[in-house]
Coordinates of C-alpha atoms in Angstrom, one line a residue:
M1 CA -144.4 33.1 21.2
D2 CA -143.3 36.0 23.0
F3 CA -140.7 36.4 20.4
N4 CA -142.8 36.4 17.2
M5 CA -145.1 38.6 18.7
K6 CA -142.3 41.4 19.5
K7 CA -141.4 40.8 15.9
L8 CA -144.8 40.9 14.5
A9 CA -145.1 44.2 16.8
S10 CA -141.7 45.5 15.1
D11 CA -142.5 44.8 11.7
A12 CA -146.2 46.4 11.9
G13 CA -144.3 49.6 13.6
I14 CA -141.9 49.9 10.5
F15 CA -144.5 49.3 8.2
F16 CA -146.6 51.9 9.7
T17 CA -143.6 54.0 9.5
R18 CA -143.0 53.6 5.9
A19 CA -146.7 54.3 5.0
V20 CA -146.5 57.5 6.9
Q21 CA -143.8 58.4 4.8
F22 CA -145.1 57.5 1.5
T23 CA -148.2 59.6 2.4
E24 CA -146.4 62.4 3.6
E25 CA -144.5 62.3 0.5
K26 CA -147.2 62.2 -1.8
F27 CA -149.1 65.2 -0.3
G28 CA -145.6 67.2 -0.4
Q29 CA -145.3 67.2 3.3
A30 CA -141.8 65.3 3.6
E31 CA -138.8 65.5 1.7
K32 CA -137.7 62.4 -0.7
T33 CA -134.2 61.3 -1.3
E34 CA -133.6 61.4 -5.1
L35 CA -131.6 58.8 -7.0
D36 CA -128.9 60.1 -9.4
A37 CA -129.6 60.7 -13.1
H38 CA -127.6 57.8 -14.2
F39 CA -129.4 55.3 -11.6
E40 CA -132.6 56.8 -13.0
N41 CA -131.6 56.2 -16.6
L42 CA -130.9 52.8 -15.8
L43 CA -134.3 52.3 -14.3
A44 CA -135.6 53.7 -17.2
R45 CA -134.0 51.4 -19.7
A46 CA -135.0 48.4 -17.6
D47 CA -138.5 49.3 -17.9
S48 CA -138.5 49.9 -21.3
T49 CA -136.8 46.5 -22.1
K50 CA -139.2 44.7 -19.9
N51 CA -142.3 46.3 -21.7
W52 CA -141.0 45.6 -25.1
T53 CA -140.0 42.4 -24.2
E54 CA -143.5 41.3 -23.2
K55 CA -145.1 42.7 -26.4
I56 CA -142.7 41.1 -28.5
L57 CA -143.1 37.7 -26.7
R58 CA -146.8 38.1 -26.8
Q59 CA -146.8 38.8 -30.6
T60 CA -144.5 36.1 -31.5
E61 CA -146.6 33.7 -29.9
V62 CA -149.2 34.9 -31.9
L63 CA -147.5 34.7 -34.9
L64 CA -146.6 31.1 -34.1
Q65 CA -149.8 29.9 -32.8
P66 CA -152.7 32.4 -34.2
N67 CA -155.4 30.2 -32.3
P68 CA -155.9 31.8 -28.8
S69 CA -157.7 28.7 -27.2
A70 CA -154.6 26.6 -28.4
R71 CA -152.2 29.3 -26.6
V72 CA -154.4 29.2 -23.5
E73 CA -154.0 25.3 -23.5
E74 CA -150.2 25.4 -24.1
F75 CA -150.1 28.1 -21.5
L76 CA -152.0 25.7 -19.0
Y77 CA -149.8 23.0 -19.7
E78 CA -146.5 24.5 -19.2
K79 CA -147.7 25.9 -16.1
L80 CA -148.6 22.4 -14.7
D81 CA -145.2 21.2 -15.9
R82 CA -147.1 18.6 -18.4
K83 CA -145.9 17.9 -21.8
V84 CA -147.8 19.9 -24.6
P85 CA -149.7 17.4 -26.7
S86 CA -148.6 17.2 -30.6
R87 CA -150.8 19.2 -32.4
V88 CA -151.6 19.2 -36.1
T89 CA -150.7 22.1 -38.4
N90 CA -153.1 23.8 -40.7
G91 CA -151.0 22.4 -43.7
E92 CA -151.0 18.9 -42.4
L93 CA -154.8 18.9 -41.6
L94 CA -155.7 20.2 -45.3
A95 CA -153.2 17.6 -46.7
Q96 CA -155.2 14.9 -44.9
Y97 CA -158.3 16.2 -46.3
M98 CA -157.3 16.5 -49.9
A99 CA -155.7 12.9 -49.5
E100 CA -159.3 11.5 -48.6
A101 CA -160.9 13.6 -51.1
A102 CA -158.6 12.2 -53.8
S103 CA -159.2 8.9 -52.6
E104 CA -162.9 9.1 -52.8
L105 CA -163.5 11.0 -56.0
G106 CA -160.8 8.9 -57.7
P107 CA -157.2 8.9 -57.4
A108 CA -156.9 8.2 -61.2
T109 CA -158.7 11.1 -62.5
P110 CA -157.0 14.4 -63.2
Y111 CA -158.6 16.0 -60.4
G112 CA -157.6 13.0 -58.2
K113 CA -154.1 13.2 -59.3
T114 CA -153.7 16.9 -58.8
L115 CA -155.3 16.6 -55.3
I116 CA -152.8 14.0 -54.1
K117 CA -149.5 16.1 -55.4
V118 CA -151.4 19.4 -53.8
A119 CA -151.8 17.3 -50.7
E120 CA -148.2 15.9 -50.3
A121 CA -146.8 19.6 -50.8
E122 CA -149.2 20.7 -48.2
K123 CA -148.0 17.9 -45.9
R124 CA -144.3 19.2 -46.4
L125 CA -145.3 22.8 -45.5
G126 CA -146.9 21.6 -42.4
A127 CA -143.8 19.7 -41.6
A128 CA -141.7 22.7 -42.1
E129 CA -144.0 24.9 -40.1
R130 CA -143.9 22.2 -37.2
D131 CA -140.0 22.6 -37.4
F132 CA -140.0 26.3 -37.7
I133 CA -142.3 26.8 -34.4
H134 CA -140.2 24.4 -32.6
T135 CA -137.3 26.0 -33.6
A136 CA -138.6 29.5 -32.9
S137 CA -139.5 28.5 -29.4
I138 CA -136.5 27.2 -28.2
N139 CA -134.0 29.8 -29.4
F140 CA -136.4 32.9 -29.3
L141 CA -139.3 32.6 -26.8
T142 CA -137.5 30.6 -24.1
P143 CA -134.9 33.4 -23.5
L144 CA -137.1 35.9 -23.8
R145 CA -139.6 34.1 -21.2
N146 CA -136.7 33.3 -18.9
F147 CA -135.8 37.1 -18.8
L148 CA -139.3 38.0 -17.6
E149 CA -139.9 34.9 -15.2
G150 CA -136.1 34.7 -13.8
D151 CA -134.1 38.0 -14.1
W152 CA -136.7 40.6 -14.3
K153 CA -138.3 39.3 -11.2
T154 CA -135.0 39.5 -9.2
I155 CA -134.5 43.1 -10.3
S156 CA -138.3 43.9 -9.3
K157 CA -137.5 42.3 -5.9
E158 CA -134.6 44.2 -5.5
R159 CA -136.3 47.6 -6.5
R160 CA -139.2 47.1 -3.9
L161 CA -136.4 46.5 -1.3
L162 CA -134.6 50.0 -2.2
Q163 CA -137.9 51.7 -2.1
N164 CA -138.4 50.4 1.5
R165 CA -134.6 51.3 2.2
R166 CA -135.4 54.7 1.1
L167 CA -138.5 55.3 2.9
D168 CA -136.6 54.1 6.1
L169 CA -133.7 56.6 5.6
D170 CA -136.3 59.3 4.9
A171 CA -138.5 58.4 7.9
C172 CA -134.7 58.6 9.9
K173 CA -134.0 62.2 8.4
A174 CA -137.6 63.4 9.4
R175 CA -137.1 61.9 13.1
L176 CA -133.9 63.5 13.5
K177 CA -135.0 66.9 12.1
K178 CA -137.9 66.9 14.7
A179 CA -135.6 65.8 17.6
K180 CA -133.4 68.7 16.7
A181 CA -135.9 71.2 16.6
A182 CA -137.4 70.0 20.0
E183 CA -133.9 69.9 21.4
A184 CA -133.1 73.5 20.3
K185 CA -136.4 74.7 21.9
A186 CA -136.0 72.7 25.1
T187 CA -132.4 74.1 25.4
T188 CA -133.5 77.6 25.5
V189 CA -132.4 79.5 28.9
P190 CA -135.8 80.5 30.6
D191 CA -135.9 83.9 32.3
F192 CA -135.9 83.4 36.1
Q193 CA -137.8 86.3 36.7
E194 CA -140.7 84.9 34.7
T195 CA -140.2 81.1 35.5
R196 CA -140.4 79.1 38.5
P197 CA -137.5 77.1 39.4
R198 CA -139.5 73.9 39.2
N199 CA -140.3 75.0 35.5
Y200 CA -136.5 75.3 35.0
I201 CA -135.6 71.9 36.4
L202 CA -138.4 70.2 34.2
S203 CA -136.9 72.2 31.2
A204 CA -133.4 70.8 31.9
S205 CA -134.5 67.4 32.1
A206 CA -136.3 67.7 29.0
S207 CA -133.3 69.0 27.3
A208 CA -131.4 66.0 28.1
L209 CA -134.2 63.9 27.0
W210 CA -134.4 65.4 23.7
N211 CA -130.4 65.3 23.5
D212 CA -130.6 61.3 23.9
E213 CA -133.2 61.2 21.1
V214 CA -131.1 63.1 18.8
D215 CA -128.2 60.8 19.8
K216 CA -130.6 58.0 19.0
A217 CA -132.0 59.1 15.7
E218 CA -128.6 60.2 14.4
Q219 CA -127.3 56.4 15.1
E220 CA -130.5 55.2 13.5
L221 CA -129.7 57.4 10.6
R222 CA -126.3 55.9 10.0
V223 CA -127.6 52.5 9.9
A224 CA -130.7 53.5 7.5
Q225 CA -127.9 55.3 5.3
T226 CA -125.5 52.2 4.9
E227 CA -128.4 49.9 4.1
F228 CA -129.7 52.3 1.7
D229 CA -126.4 52.5 0.0
R230 CA -125.7 48.9 0.0
Q231 CA -129.3 48.2 -1.5
A232 CA -128.6 51.0 -4.2
E233 CA -125.3 49.2 -5.2
V234 CA -127.0 45.7 -5.6
T235 CA -129.8 47.1 -7.7
R236 CA -127.1 49.3 -9.7
L237 CA -125.5 46.3 -10.5
L238 CA -128.3 44.4 -11.6
L239 CA -129.9 47.1 -13.8
E240 CA -126.3 47.7 -15.5
G241 CA -126.8 43.7 -16.3
I242 CA -129.6 44.8 -19.0
S243 CA -126.8 45.4 -21.2
S244 CA -125.8 41.5 -21.2
T245 CA -129.8 41.0 -21.6
H246 CA -129.7 43.2 -24.7
V247 CA -126.6 41.2 -26.2
N248 CA -128.4 37.6 -25.4
H249 CA -131.7 38.9 -27.1
L250 CA -129.9 40.1 -30.0
R251 CA -128.3 36.4 -30.7
C252 CA -131.7 35.2 -30.2
L253 CA -133.1 37.4 -32.5
H254 CA -130.7 36.5 -34.9
E255 CA -131.4 32.8 -34.7
F256 CA -135.0 33.5 -34.9
V257 CA -134.4 35.5 -38.5
E258 CA -132.1 32.4 -39.4
S259 CA -134.8 30.0 -38.7
Q260 CA -137.5 32.1 -40.5
T261 CA -135.5 32.5 -43.4
T262 CA -135.1 28.5 -43.6
Y263 CA -138.6 28.1 -43.1
Y264 CA -139.6 30.3 -45.9
A265 CA -137.1 29.1 -48.1
Q266 CA -138.3 25.5 -47.8
C267 CA -141.9 26.7 -48.4
Y268 CA -140.7 28.1 -51.5
R269 CA -139.0 25.2 -52.7
H270 CA -141.8 23.1 -52.2
M271 CA -144.2 25.4 -53.7
L272 CA -141.9 25.8 -56.7
D273 CA -141.6 22.1 -57.2
L274 CA -145.6 21.6 -56.9
Q275 CA -145.9 24.3 -59.5
K276 CA -143.7 22.6 -61.9
Q277 CA -145.7 19.5 -61.4
L278 CA -149.0 21.0 -62.0
G279 CA -147.4 23.1 -64.9
S280 CA -146.6 19.6 -66.7
S281 CA -149.7 17.6 -65.7
Q282 CA -151.7 20.7 -67.0
G283 CA -150.0 20.5 -70.4
A284 CA -150.8 16.9 -70.5
I285 CA -154.2 17.3 -69.6
F286 CA -155.1 20.5 -71.7
P287 CA -152.5 20.2 -74.6
G288 CA -154.1 22.9 -76.9
T289 CA -154.5 25.8 -74.4
F290 CA -151.1 26.5 -73.9
V291 CA -148.3 25.5 -76.2
G292 CA -148.5 25.1 -80.0
T293 CA -147.0 21.8 -80.1
T294 CA -147.4 18.3 -78.7
E295 CA -143.7 17.4 -78.7
P296 CA -142.3 16.6 -75.3
A297 CA -140.2 19.6 -73.9
S298 CA -136.6 18.8 -73.2
P299 CA -135.4 18.6 -69.6
P300 CA -133.5 21.7 -68.4
L301 CA -130.0 22.2 -69.4
S302 CA -128.9 23.7 -66.1
S303 CA -130.5 24.4 -62.9
T304 CA -129.6 26.1 -59.6
S305 CA -129.1 24.4 -56.3
P306 CA -132.4 23.9 -54.2
T307 CA -131.0 26.2 -51.4
T308 CA -129.7 29.0 -53.7
A309 CA -133.3 29.1 -55.5
A310 CA -135.0 28.9 -52.4
A311 CA -132.9 31.5 -50.4
T312 CA -133.6 34.2 -53.1
M313 CA -137.4 34.7 -53.7
P314 CA -138.5 35.3 -56.0
V315 CA -136.4 34.2 -58.6
G316 CA -136.6 32.9 -62.2
P317 CA -135.4 28.9 -62.8
S318 CA -131.9 29.0 -64.2
V319 CA -132.0 28.2 -68.3
A320 CA -129.0 27.6 -70.6
G321 CA -131.3 29.0 -73.7
L322 CA -133.7 28.2 -76.2
A323 CA -132.3 25.4 -78.2
P324 CA -131.6 22.1 -77.3
P325 CA -128.3 20.8 -76.3
G326 CA -125.8 20.7 -79.2
E327 CA -127.7 23.3 -81.2
A328 CA -127.3 27.0 -81.7
A329 CA -129.3 29.1 -79.8
L330 CA -132.5 30.6 -81.6
C331 CA -132.3 34.2 -82.9
L332 CA -135.1 36.1 -81.3
E333 CA -135.6 38.1 -84.1
E334 CA -136.5 34.7 -86.3
V335 CA -138.7 33.7 -83.6
T336 CA -142.7 33.7 -84.8
P337 CA -145.5 32.7 -82.8
P338 CA -147.3 29.5 -83.6
A339 CA -150.2 29.7 -85.3
S340 CA -152.2 28.5 -82.2
G341 CA -151.5 28.5 -78.4
T342 CA -150.4 31.7 -77.5
R343 CA -151.9 33.1 -74.0
K344 CA -152.2 36.2 -72.4
A345 CA -150.2 36.5 -68.9
R346 CA -150.1 39.1 -66.2
V347 CA -146.9 39.7 -64.7
L348 CA -146.9 39.3 -61.0
Y349 CA -143.4 40.8 -60.1
D350 CA -141.1 43.0 -61.7
Y351 CA -138.3 41.5 -63.5
E352 CA -135.0 42.8 -64.8
A353 CA -133.6 41.0 -67.8
A354 CA -130.2 39.4 -67.3
D355 CA -129.3 39.8 -71.1
S356 CA -130.4 40.7 -74.2
S357 CA -132.4 37.3 -74.9
E358 CA -134.7 38.2 -72.1
L359 CA -137.6 40.7 -71.5
A360 CA -137.7 42.8 -68.6
L361 CA -141.2 42.8 -66.9
L362 CA -143.4 45.1 -64.6
A363 CA -145.7 43.9 -62.4
D364 CA -149.7 44.0 -63.2
E365 CA -148.6 44.5 -67.1
L366 CA -150.3 42.1 -69.5
I367 CA -148.4 40.2 -72.2
T368 CA -148.4 37.6 -74.8
V369 CA -146.8 34.4 -73.9
Y370 CA -146.2 30.9 -75.8
S371 CA -143.8 28.0 -75.8
L372 CA -141.6 26.6 -78.3
P373 CA -140.2 23.1 -79.0
G374 CA -137.4 22.0 -77.0
M375 CA -137.7 25.0 -74.8
D376 CA -137.0 24.9 -71.0
P377 CA -140.4 24.4 -69.5
D378 CA -139.6 27.0 -66.8
W379 CA -139.2 29.6 -69.4
L380 CA -141.6 31.2 -72.3
I381 CA -141.4 33.8 -75.0
G382 CA -142.9 36.8 -74.1
E383 CA -144.0 39.7 -76.5
R384 CA -144.9 43.5 -75.5
G385 CA -145.5 45.4 -78.5
N386 CA -142.4 44.9 -81.1
K387 CA -140.4 43.6 -78.1
K388 CA -139.7 39.9 -77.5
G389 CA -137.7 37.7 -75.0
K390 CA -137.3 34.9 -72.7
V391 CA -139.5 35.5 -69.5
P392 CA -139.6 33.1 -66.5
V393 CA -142.8 31.5 -65.9
T394 CA -143.0 31.8 -61.7
Y395 CA -143.3 35.6 -62.6
L396 CA -146.5 35.3 -64.5
E397 CA -150.4 34.3 -64.0
L398 CA -151.6 32.6 -67.1
L399 CA -155.0 33.7 -68.2
S400 CA -157.4 32.4 -70.5

């Protein structure tokens, strides 16, 4: 118990000395040991890395889970070391509602059939979103969180320890300075004509005492300087490790972009498939509103792979031409619009014609479109003034 009391008293004395030194520095009454410029730059870069990592982490969490209540719930589960329960994505929930609506309204009706098709697509979109969230959390969020909860806490601890060592060093410097000033004053030879012998003896004794105090202060200063230098080197090594952290975060960022690219490519592929299904069903339900013939369209002559088509968005589907296999391609100058079945369409994106048989498009312009017998359903004939050519359906919004 006696040992503990002595340690407590010693710790209290050290704390008080640091507090006095810190207060005097704030008021400009004490000198402060400055760190070198390179060390200050390392500190600034570390602080900047920590601040931006926190912001990127929080905003990525918002991107992956926009619902703040759900984020709080996941945070509590992680802190309690419990498994986060599986959560239905918005796309999967929408698919469930659409499937139930189709079942109740009639799955054999045109509306019910379309609801079922859209529900299947939304379910696939929800599954893709779930995979993206899982992959991004492991490959991107977890490394950022590990840095903030691991490496940065270690750096902060060592920086606080370095701050305490600096306060101890500056306090020792101030103590030594005061002791030397007192020693110089005490060693001043007194005037025997004005000073009694007794005072001279006391002055010599005080000089010896201050000499011992100076020696003690110098010893404490050497110890404090050694501890400060050692702690500064430890902190410097940790701060220089921020460069390795940047390299690790860069790799994680590439993985995040890769997973996001895969996710959006899957979404585009699913929606393109759904658009084709709805386009074919629309032609069957409203045969006189779009195409000028009731003959079934021939299957596409060629198509790109799903990965290639999904990775470059938006792209027009690949076609081999207007004519069915084995026949010569139609001459655009000889193509005439059907008597019925033409429609107006608004262009969604700019499109650069690949050859003379295609029509270049500008976003938001209106053109006239129609289809021909045996033509690839992913392409239409577009007319703008005296110009005509093939145009991809995915670039158009068909109007009434």
